[in-house]
Short mmCIF file of C-alpha atoms and ligand atoms in Angstrom, two decimals:
data_model
loop_
_atom_site.label_atom_id
_atom_site.label_comp_id
_atom_site.label_asym_id
_atom_site.label_seq_id
_atom_site.Cartn_x
_atom_site.Cartn_y
_atom_site.Cartn_z
CA UNK K 14 1.04 -12.73 -1.99
CA UNK K 15 -1.78 -11.81 -4.36
CA UNK K 16 -2.03 -13.63 -7.67
CA UNK K 17 -3.83 -11.94 -10.57
CA UNK K 18 -6.33 -14.20 -12.32
CA UNK K 19 -6.82 -12.33 -15.59
CA UNK K 20 -4.28 -10.97 -18.06
CA UNK K 21 -3.17 -7.62 -16.70
CA UNK K 22 -1.62 -4.75 -18.55
CA UNK K 23 1.44 -3.32 -16.90
CA UNK K 24 4.09 -0.77 -17.66
CA UNK K 25 6.96 -2.96 -16.58
CA UNK K 26 7.36 -6.57 -15.52
CA UNK K 27 10.65 -7.26 -13.74
CA UNK K 28 11.67 -10.89 -13.49
CA UNK K 29 13.93 -11.44 -10.49
CA UNK K 30 14.15 -9.49 -7.24
CA UNK K 31 17.92 -9.57 -6.89
CA UNK K 32 20.18 -6.54 -7.37
CA UNK K 33 19.46 -6.33 -11.11
CA UNK K 34 15.69 -6.49 -10.79
CA UNK K 35 15.37 -4.40 -7.65
CA UNK K 36 17.51 -1.53 -8.94
CA UNK K 37 15.76 -1.36 -12.31
CA UNK K 38 12.36 -1.56 -10.58
CA UNK K 39 13.23 1.25 -8.18
CA UNK K 40 14.59 3.54 -10.88
CA UNK K 41 11.65 2.98 -13.22
CA UNK K 42 9.10 3.45 -10.42
CA UNK K 43 10.96 6.61 -9.44
CA UNK K 44 10.55 7.78 -13.04
CA UNK K 45 6.78 7.24 -12.88
CA UNK K 46 6.31 3.69 -14.24
CA UNK K 47 4.12 1.06 -12.60
CA UNK K 48 6.27 -1.98 -11.96
CA UNK K 49 5.52 -5.56 -10.99
CA UNK K 50 8.50 -7.52 -9.67
CA UNK K 51 8.21 -11.30 -9.61
CA UNK K 52 10.64 -13.88 -8.27
CA UNK K 53 10.34 -17.62 -8.21
CA UNK K 54 11.93 -17.71 -4.79
CA UNK K 55 9.92 -16.94 -1.66
CA UNK K 56 11.91 -13.79 -0.92
CA UNK K 57 13.51 -10.70 -2.41
CA UNK K 58 17.26 -10.04 -2.56
CA UNK K 59 18.31 -12.78 -5.00
CA UNK K 60 21.57 -14.39 -3.99
CA UNK K 61 22.33 -11.54 -1.60
CA UNK K 62 19.36 -12.51 0.61
CA UNK K 63 20.17 -12.63 4.33
CA UNK K 64 18.12 -13.76 7.30
CA UNK K 65 18.37 -14.60 10.99
CA UNK K 66 18.93 -18.30 11.56
CA UNK K 67 17.33 -20.34 14.36
CA UNK K 68 20.03 -19.07 16.75
CA UNK K 69 19.47 -15.41 15.96
CA UNK K 70 22.62 -15.05 13.86
CA UNK K 71 22.37 -12.99 10.67
CA UNK K 72 23.48 -15.31 7.85
CA UNK K 73 23.63 -15.19 4.07
CA UNK K 74 21.60 -18.14 2.76
CA UNK K 75 23.40 -18.24 -0.60
CA UNK K 76 26.96 -17.80 0.59
CA UNK K 77 28.97 -14.86 1.91
CA UNK K 78 28.31 -11.48 0.32
CA UNK K 79 30.78 -8.70 1.02
CA UNK K 80 30.07 -5.36 -0.56
CA UNK K 81 32.94 -3.48 -2.18
CA UNK K 82 33.08 -0.98 -5.00
CA UNK K 83 35.25 1.61 -6.65
CA UNK K 84 32.17 3.45 -7.84
CA UNK K 85 31.10 6.30 -5.57
CA UNK K 86 27.90 6.59 -7.61
CA UNK K 87 26.90 3.00 -6.99
CA UNK K 88 27.72 3.47 -3.32
CA UNK K 89 25.73 6.74 -3.16
CA UNK K 90 22.76 5.13 -4.89
CA UNK K 91 22.60 2.17 -2.45
CA UNK K 92 23.15 4.56 0.47
CA UNK K 93 19.63 5.85 -0.14
CA UNK K 94 18.36 2.51 1.16
CA UNK K 95 20.84 1.59 3.86
CA UNK K 96 23.42 2.85 6.27
CA UNK K 97 26.69 0.97 6.32
CA UNK K 98 29.02 -0.80 8.67
CA UNK K 99 32.62 -0.38 7.52
CA UNK K 100 34.07 -3.84 6.95
CA UNK K 101 37.35 -4.93 5.38
CA UNK K 102 37.45 -8.59 4.47
CA UNK K 103 40.51 -10.70 5.28
CA UNK K 104 41.01 -14.25 4.03
CA UNK K 105 43.54 -16.91 4.99
CA UNK K 106 44.29 -20.08 3.05
CA UNK K 107 45.18 -23.38 4.69
CA UNK K 108 48.29 -24.77 2.96
CA UNK K 109 50.25 -27.75 4.32
CA UNK K 110 48.61 -27.33 7.73
CA UNK K 111 49.32 -23.60 8.20
CA UNK K 112 47.27 -20.49 7.51
CA UNK K 113 48.62 -17.86 5.11
CA UNK K 114 47.23 -14.56 3.85
CA UNK K 115 45.55 -14.77 0.45
CA UNK K 116 45.96 -12.67 -1.75
CA UNK K 117 49.60 -13.71 -1.57
CA UNK K 118 51.59 -10.96 0.16
CA UNK K 119 54.95 -10.44 1.84
CA UNK K 120 53.96 -12.41 4.90
CA UNK K 121 52.72 -15.34 2.76
CA UNK K 122 56.07 -15.59 0.98
CA UNK K 123 58.26 -15.08 4.03
CA UNK K 124 56.41 -17.55 6.24
CA UNK K 125 55.91 -20.17 3.54
CA UNK K 126 59.58 -20.23 2.52
CA UNK K 127 61.22 -19.21 5.81
CA UNK K 128 62.50 -15.93 4.35
CA UNK K 129 62.78 -12.42 5.76
CA UNK K 130 62.40 -10.36 2.60
CA UNK K 131 61.45 -6.72 2.54
CA UNK K 132 59.01 -5.40 -0.04
CA UNK K 133 61.63 -5.02 -2.77
CA UNK K 134 62.94 -8.47 -1.94
CA UNK K 135 59.49 -10.02 -2.35
CA UNK K 136 59.02 -8.22 -5.67
CA UNK K 137 62.40 -9.57 -6.82
CA UNK K 138 61.51 -13.05 -5.58
CA UNK K 139 58.22 -13.02 -7.48
CA UNK K 140 59.96 -11.72 -10.61
CA UNK K 141 62.39 -14.63 -10.34
CA UNK K 142 59.79 -17.39 -9.90
CA UNK K 143 57.17 -15.96 -12.28
CA UNK K 144 56.84 -17.68 -15.66
CA UNK K 145 56.26 -14.97 -18.24
CA UNK K 146 53.36 -15.81 -20.56
CA UNK K 147 52.47 -13.93 -23.69
CA UNK K 148 49.61 -13.63 -24.36
CA UNK K 149 47.91 -14.20 -21.03
CA UNK K 150 44.78 -16.07 -22.11
CA UNK K 151 43.91 -18.53 -19.38
CA UNK K 152 43.82 -18.40 -15.60
CA UNK K 153 46.87 -20.66 -15.60
CA UNK K 154 48.74 -18.08 -17.70
CA UNK K 155 47.65 -15.33 -15.31
CA UNK K 156 48.76 -17.15 -12.16
CA UNK K 157 52.04 -18.53 -13.53
CA UNK K 158 52.93 -15.11 -14.93
CA UNK K 159 52.46 -13.47 -11.55
CA UNK K 160 53.55 -16.04 -8.90
CA UNK K 161 55.12 -19.00 -10.69
CA UNK K 162 54.48 -22.71 -10.39
CA UNK K 163 54.94 -23.53 -6.71
CA UNK K 164 52.57 -20.83 -5.43
CA UNK K 165 50.18 -21.68 -8.25
CA UNK K 166 50.11 -25.32 -7.16
CA UNK K 167 49.76 -24.48 -3.47
CA UNK K 168 47.10 -21.73 -3.64
CA UNK K 169 45.30 -21.82 -7.00
CA UNK K 170 45.34 -25.15 -8.83
CA UNK K 171 43.41 -27.23 -6.30
CA UNK K 172 40.98 -24.47 -5.34
CA UNK K 173 40.12 -23.83 -8.97
CA UNK K 174 39.72 -27.51 -9.81
CA UNK K 175 37.34 -27.84 -6.87
CA UNK K 176 35.42 -24.60 -7.43
CA UNK K 177 34.88 -24.95 -11.16
CA UNK K 178 35.43 -28.63 -11.95
CA UNK K 179 37.91 -27.32 -14.52
CA UNK K 180 41.65 -26.80 -14.77
CA UNK K 181 43.08 -23.29 -14.51
CA UNK K 182 43.99 -23.66 -18.18
CA UNK K 183 40.30 -24.13 -19.08
CA UNK K 184 39.18 -20.79 -17.60
CA UNK K 185 39.68 -17.29 -18.93
CA UNK K 186 42.45 -15.25 -17.32
CA UNK K 187 39.86 -12.94 -15.75
CA UNK K 188 38.83 -15.59 -13.19
CA UNK K 189 42.12 -15.96 -11.31
CA UNK K 190 43.02 -12.36 -12.11
CA UNK K 191 40.37 -11.38 -9.55
CA UNK K 192 43.02 -12.23 -6.94
CA UNK K 193 45.95 -9.77 -6.94
CA UNK K 194 49.52 -10.51 -5.87
CA UNK K 195 51.25 -8.19 -3.43
CA UNK K 196 54.80 -7.67 -2.27
CA UNK K 197 53.76 -5.54 0.72
CA UNK K 198 51.87 -6.47 3.90
CA UNK K 199 48.40 -5.54 2.68
CA UNK K 200 46.16 -8.42 3.72
CA UNK K 201 42.79 -7.08 2.58
CA UNK K 202 40.91 -9.27 0.11
CA UNK K 203 39.56 -6.25 -1.78
CA UNK K 204 41.23 -3.01 -2.78
CA UNK K 205 38.10 -0.94 -3.50
CA UNK K 206 37.52 2.58 -2.20
CA UNK K 207 34.22 1.58 -0.57
CA UNK K 208 34.15 -1.57 1.53
CA UNK K 209 31.15 -1.91 3.82
CA UNK K 210 28.19 -4.06 4.76
CA UNK K 211 24.58 -2.83 4.85
CA UNK K 212 24.11 -2.07 8.54
CA UNK K 213 20.79 -3.89 8.90
CA UNK K 214 21.62 -6.47 6.26
CA UNK K 215 20.90 -6.92 2.55
CA UNK K 216 17.28 -8.00 2.85
CA UNK K 217 16.39 -4.87 4.81
CA UNK K 218 18.09 -2.80 2.10
CA UNK K 219 16.10 -4.56 -0.64
CA UNK K 220 12.85 -4.10 1.26
CA UNK K 221 13.46 -0.35 1.40
CA UNK K 222 14.44 -0.25 -2.27
CA UNK K 223 11.25 -2.02 -3.28
CA UNK K 224 8.94 -0.15 -0.89
CA UNK K 225 8.00 2.33 -3.61
CA UNK K 226 4.23 2.90 -4.00
CA UNK K 227 4.45 2.15 -7.73
CA UNK K 228 6.12 -1.25 -7.15
CA UNK K 229 4.18 -4.47 -6.53
CA UNK K 230 5.97 -7.69 -5.65
CA UNK K 231 4.91 -11.29 -6.16
CA UNK K 232 7.27 -13.93 -4.80
CA UNK K 233 7.01 -17.66 -5.46
CA UNK K 234 6.12 -16.99 -9.13
CA UNK K 235 8.09 -18.60 -11.97
CA UNK K 236 8.03 -16.43 -15.07
CA UNK K 237 7.99 -19.39 -17.42
CA UNK K 238 4.95 -20.90 -15.74
CA UNK K 239 3.07 -17.60 -15.64
CA UNK K 240 4.25 -15.39 -18.50
CA UNK K 241 0.87 -15.34 -20.29
CA UNK K 242 -0.64 -13.70 -17.24
CA UNK K 243 0.75 -10.26 -18.11
CA UNK K 244 1.01 -7.99 -21.11
CA UNK K 245 3.77 -5.64 -20.03
CA UNK K 246 5.00 -2.81 -22.23
CA UNK K 247 8.50 -3.73 -21.09
CA UNK K 248 9.95 -6.85 -19.49
CA UNK K 249 13.23 -6.73 -17.58
CA UNK K 250 14.59 -10.25 -17.29
CA UNK K 251 17.33 -11.06 -14.77
CA UNK K 252 17.19 -14.87 -14.84
CA UNK K 253 19.43 -17.12 -16.97
CA UNK K 254 19.40 -15.92 -20.58
CA UNK K 255 19.56 -19.44 -22.05
CA UNK K 256 16.38 -20.40 -20.18
CA UNK K 257 14.57 -17.36 -21.61
CA UNK K 258 15.29 -18.60 -25.14
CA UNK K 259 14.44 -22.19 -24.24
CA UNK K 260 18.08 -23.31 -24.59
CA UNK K 261 17.84 -23.07 -28.38
CA UNK K 262 21.63 -22.71 -28.70
CA UNK K 263 22.26 -25.31 -26.00
CA UNK K 264 22.56 -24.76 -22.25
CA UNK K 265 25.06 -22.18 -21.02
CA UNK K 266 27.19 -23.78 -18.32
CA UNK K 267 26.76 -22.34 -14.85
CA UNK K 268 28.53 -23.61 -11.75
CA UNK K 269 26.44 -24.41 -8.71
CA UNK K 270 27.17 -24.66 -5.00
CA UNK K 271 25.67 -26.38 -2.02
CA UNK K 272 25.73 -24.24 1.09
CA UNK K 273 26.04 -26.14 4.35
CA UNK K 274 25.21 -23.88 7.27
CA UNK K 275 26.36 -24.79 10.77
CA UNK K 276 25.95 -23.22 14.17
CA UNK K 277 28.54 -23.59 16.90
CA UNK K 278 28.19 -22.81 20.59
CA UNK K 279 31.59 -21.15 20.96
CA UNK K 280 31.79 -17.41 20.38
CA UNK K 281 34.16 -17.74 17.40
CA UNK K 282 34.84 -20.62 15.01
CA UNK K 283 37.88 -19.30 13.13
CA UNK K 284 40.25 -16.37 13.33
CA UNK K 285 39.12 -14.43 10.24
CA UNK K 286 36.01 -13.89 8.10
CA UNK K 287 36.85 -16.53 5.50
CA UNK K 288 39.28 -19.44 5.39
CA UNK K 289 40.02 -20.93 1.95
CA UNK K 290 40.92 -24.59 1.53
CA UNK K 291 42.76 -24.92 -1.77
CA UNK K 292 43.93 -28.48 -1.16
CA UNK K 293 41.93 -29.95 1.72
CA UNK K 294 38.27 -30.96 2.07
CA UNK K 295 35.46 -31.08 -0.48
CA UNK K 296 34.44 -27.52 0.31
CA UNK K 297 36.30 -24.48 -0.97
CA UNK K 298 35.90 -22.14 1.98
CA UNK K 299 34.32 -21.50 5.35
CA UNK K 300 32.92 -18.10 6.21
CA UNK K 301 31.97 -16.99 9.71
CA UNK K 302 29.22 -14.41 9.44
CA UNK K 303 29.86 -12.51 12.68
CA UNK K 304 33.05 -11.07 11.22
CA UNK K 305 31.11 -9.72 8.24
CA UNK K 306 28.11 -8.37 10.09
CA UNK K 307 29.73 -7.31 13.36
CA UNK K 308 26.80 -8.87 15.17
CA UNK K 309 27.32 -9.35 18.93
CA UNK K 310 25.64 -12.63 19.76
CA UNK K 311 26.38 -15.78 21.76
CA UNK K 312 27.38 -18.67 19.51
CA UNK K 313 28.43 -18.36 15.91
CA UNK K 314 27.23 -19.49 12.47
CA UNK K 315 29.39 -20.49 9.52
CA UNK K 316 28.79 -21.66 5.96
CA UNK K 317 30.79 -24.22 4.00
CA UNK K 318 30.61 -24.03 0.20
CA UNK K 319 30.57 -27.31 -1.71
CA UNK K 320 30.87 -26.80 -5.49
CA UNK K 321 28.36 -28.73 -7.60
CA UNK K 322 27.87 -29.36 -11.32
CA UNK K 323 24.07 -29.29 -11.03
CA UNK K 324 21.75 -27.09 -9.01
CA UNK K 325 20.85 -23.40 -8.94
CA UNK K 326 23.01 -21.44 -11.40
CA UNK K 327 25.38 -19.33 -9.30
CA UNK K 328 28.45 -18.70 -11.45
CA UNK K 329 28.71 -18.15 -15.21
CA UNK K 330 31.84 -20.02 -16.31
CA UNK K 331 34.14 -17.64 -18.19
CA UNK K 332 35.91 -19.24 -21.12
CA UNK K 333 35.92 -18.66 -24.90
CA UNK K 334 33.49 -21.48 -25.79
CA UNK K 335 30.90 -20.31 -23.29
CA UNK K 336 31.35 -16.70 -24.36
CA UNK K 337 30.76 -17.69 -27.99
CA UNK K 338 27.55 -19.46 -27.03
CA UNK K 339 26.48 -16.47 -24.93
CA UNK K 340 27.01 -14.19 -27.91
CA UNK K 341 24.42 -16.24 -29.84
CA UNK K 342 21.91 -15.59 -27.08
CA UNK K 343 22.95 -11.95 -26.81
CA UNK K 344 22.18 -11.46 -30.51
CA UNK K 345 18.71 -12.89 -29.91
CA UNK K 346 18.30 -10.67 -26.85
CA UNK K 347 19.08 -7.59 -28.95
CA UNK K 348 16.37 -8.56 -31.41
CA UNK K 349 13.79 -9.27 -28.71
CA UNK K 350 11.32 -6.41 -28.68
CA UNK K 351 10.57 -4.73 -25.38
CA UNK K 352 12.71 -7.02 -23.25
CA UNK K 353 15.90 -6.03 -21.44
CA UNK K 354 18.36 -8.57 -20.08
CA UNK K 355 20.17 -7.38 -16.97
CA UNK K 356 22.26 -9.12 -14.31
CA UNK K 357 24.80 -11.84 -13.67
CA UNK K 358 22.70 -14.65 -15.17
CA UNK K 359 21.03 -12.62 -17.94
CA UNK K 360 24.31 -11.08 -19.13
CA UNK K 361 26.37 -14.20 -18.39
CA UNK K 362 28.99 -12.13 -16.64
CA UNK K 363 30.98 -12.96 -13.48
CA UNK K 364 29.69 -9.73 -11.94
CA UNK K 365 30.09 -8.63 -8.35
CA UNK K 366 27.11 -6.93 -6.73
CA UNK K 367 28.31 -3.42 -7.52
CA UNK K 368 28.78 -4.31 -11.19
CA UNK K 369 25.20 -5.57 -11.31
CA UNK K 370 23.99 -2.34 -9.72
CA UNK K 371 25.95 -0.36 -12.32
CA UNK K 372 24.49 -2.47 -15.16
CA UNK K 373 20.98 -2.01 -13.77
CA UNK K 374 21.39 1.77 -13.44
CA UNK K 375 22.56 1.83 -17.05
CA UNK K 376 19.55 -0.21 -18.18
CA UNK K 377 17.20 2.11 -16.30
CA UNK K 378 18.75 5.12 -17.99
CA UNK K 379 18.30 3.42 -21.34
CA UNK K 380 14.56 3.03 -20.63
CA UNK K 381 13.82 6.40 -19.08
CA UNK K 382 16.31 8.51 -20.99
CA UNK K 383 16.86 10.26 -17.66
CA UNK K 384 20.44 10.95 -16.75
CA UNK K 385 20.56 11.40 -13.00
CA UNK K 386 23.40 11.59 -10.55
CA UNK K 387 23.55 7.78 -10.30
CA UNK K 388 23.50 6.77 -13.92
CA UNK K 389 26.85 8.07 -15.08
CA UNK K 390 28.99 5.11 -14.20
CA UNK K 391 32.45 6.54 -13.85
CA UNK K 392 33.18 7.24 -10.20
P1 FAD C 422 20.47 -12.90 -8.64
O1 FAD C 422 20.82 -12.38 -7.30
O2 FAD C 422 20.77 -14.31 -9.00
O3 FAD C 422 18.90 -12.62 -8.85
C1 FAD C 422 18.19 -13.17 -9.92
C2 FAD C 422 16.81 -13.53 -9.39
O4 FAD C 422 16.00 -13.96 -10.50
C3 FAD C 422 16.83 -14.67 -8.39
O5 FAD C 422 16.27 -14.26 -7.17
C4 FAD C 422 16.02 -15.76 -9.07
O6 FAD C 422 15.22 -16.49 -8.17
C5 FAD C 422 15.16 -14.97 -10.04
N1 FAD C 422 14.74 -15.75 -11.18
C6 FAD C 422 15.51 -16.48 -12.02
N2 FAD C 422 14.73 -17.10 -12.93
C7 FAD C 422 13.45 -16.75 -12.66
C8 FAD C 422 12.20 -17.08 -13.23
N3 FAD C 422 12.09 -17.92 -14.28
N4 FAD C 422 11.07 -16.55 -12.69
C9 FAD C 422 11.14 -15.73 -11.63
N5 FAD C 422 12.31 -15.38 -11.03
C10 FAD C 422 13.44 -15.89 -11.54
N6 FAD C 422 29.29 -10.24 -5.11
C11 FAD C 422 29.96 -9.31 -4.41
O7 FAD C 422 30.00 -8.13 -4.80
N7 FAD C 422 30.61 -9.63 -3.24
C12 FAD C 422 30.59 -10.89 -2.72
O8 FAD C 422 31.19 -11.15 -1.67
C13 FAD C 422 29.89 -11.90 -3.45
N8 FAD C 422 29.86 -13.16 -3.00
C14 FAD C 422 29.18 -14.10 -3.71
C15 FAD C 422 29.15 -15.41 -3.20
C16 FAD C 422 28.46 -16.39 -3.88
C17 FAD C 422 28.46 -17.81 -3.34
C18 FAD C 422 27.76 -16.07 -5.09
C19 FAD C 422 27.00 -17.14 -5.83
C20 FAD C 422 27.79 -14.79 -5.58
C21 FAD C 422 28.49 -13.79 -4.90
N9 FAD C 422 28.52 -12.47 -5.36
C22 FAD C 422 29.22 -11.52 -4.66
C23 FAD C 422 27.84 -12.08 -6.61
C24 FAD C 422 26.42 -11.57 -6.34
O9 FAD C 422 25.65 -12.61 -5.75
C25 FAD C 422 25.80 -11.14 -7.66
O10 FAD C 422 26.60 -10.18 -8.32
C26 FAD C 422 24.41 -10.53 -7.50
O11 FAD C 422 23.68 -11.06 -6.44
C27 FAD C 422 23.68 -10.76 -8.82
O12 FAD C 422 22.43 -10.11 -8.80
P2 FAD C 422 21.39 -10.47 -9.95
O13 FAD C 422 20.17 -9.69 -9.66
O14 FAD C 422 22.03 -10.33 -11.28
O15 FAD C 422 21.13 -12.04 -9.81
N1 UDP C 423 41.16 -18.65 -6.30
C1 UDP C 423 42.06 -19.65 -5.96
N2 UDP C 423 42.47 -19.74 -4.65
C2 UDP C 423 42.00 -18.91 -3.69
C3 UDP C 423 41.10 -17.90 -4.05
C4 UDP C 423 40.69 -17.80 -5.35
O1 UDP C 423 42.46 -20.43 -6.81
O2 UDP C 423 42.40 -19.05 -2.52
C5 UDP C 423 40.75 -18.55 -7.72
C6 UDP C 423 39.62 -19.54 -8.01
O3 UDP C 423 39.67 -19.92 -9.36
C7 UDP C 423 38.40 -18.67 -7.72
C8 UDP C 423 38.83 -17.35 -8.34
O4 UDP C 423 40.23 -17.25 -7.99
O5 UDP C 423 37.23 -19.21 -8.31
C9 UDP C 423 38.09 -16.13 -7.87
O6 UDP C 423 38.11 -16.09 -6.45
P1 UDP C 423 37.04 -15.23 -5.64
O7 UDP C 423 37.40 -15.33 -4.19
O8 UDP C 423 36.95 -13.88 -6.24
O9 UDP C 423 35.70 -16.05 -5.93
P2 UDP C 423 34.18 -15.78 -5.50
O10 UDP C 423 34.20 -15.03 -4.20
O11 UDP C 423 33.55 -15.05 -6.62
O12 UDP C 423 33.65 -17.18 -5.34
#
């Protein structure tokens, strides 16, 4: 891609071509601004990037991405750039050699304990084994207060230790609270109104979003190595906020992952989209992409996720110490003239894709002052 040699004046420089950067870029270009989007990676899409592997299977390079949202406005906004394939994600967890639905539901409890409870019976069972906690501060509090110690140990403690390198008690309640507990037979991983995958994939959706005549894109460009090249009126930064401020308050912890992709000749590898391994193996989960994408193809591709302390920052780590450190950076961000910080890394929030889209729409409205049908964030 072209590289400017002299300092160029721009309306807007967007750092990062993931959901945060792409949505802000599209909205600002739509409102008449000239936008340059840069990304240090060789592609757009950020962590949602997908591609065809050597066997022709559509895979997600940075781990499985399943779109779900309660927000009809976010869904309507993205629908301008993609059609959708309805998809409801189901996950099973391997515990003591058998597969059980996770989130924990009626079938999980009945099969695990050899019971035949109806819905009210499961609710009563959970009420009996739950350990009330007040206040619910940590993920351990959240899990013990909803399912008690045995289910916590079987489904949550090992997975969390592996995923985060921390105990449940060292993480804010919001982390484990992402996983509901059910007394009925609902075995869907998500409960949102809209659950679907972009029909031609995420990368195709990003390419359409960024195909605006007022948007230029330069990939393979690291902002920190090149920032003197531009004099933008506004910078929208979607990378890690601590890096932007040169780690002056110390590094914010992020959790990394190594993605090991495999192809198998058989038509299916496992019986559902994702299998979680709370207590076995060094990886947390295996996802088989064909379930997510609906692709009809011979052979199948899967990804195993191995949590790592070092590497690309994938997950902010929610706990009070990290939040306090983030607030120091956030105060600096507020004082930074003509720079907006948007996205999972820049806002240090454990955001799903739809939450990043919502945050980006809000940031765009802040810049343009234009309230359109997508910027009001209630459904
Ligand atoms: P990113 O996608 O990280 O984009 C930021 C971009 O900025 C990157 O492309 C990066 O290269 C670039 N950048 C950073 N620093 C610089 C720099 N110095 N110079 C230039 N460019 C830079 N969400 C869901 O809703 N459903 C899911 O199923 C789901 N699964 C996930 C699975 C995994 C393993 C992970 C890690 C996340 C998952 N998410 C999921 C969350 C989702 O990935 C994020 O919410 C979303 O992609 C964040 O978008 P973003 O633009 O904020 O950040
Ligand atoms: N979790 C768990 N066991 C599971 C699934 C999730 O302990 O089988 C906990 C774990 O701490 C995990 C968190 O719940 O990091 C959130 O899970 P989710 O599937 O939402 O994680 P993500 O898809 O964001 O990696």
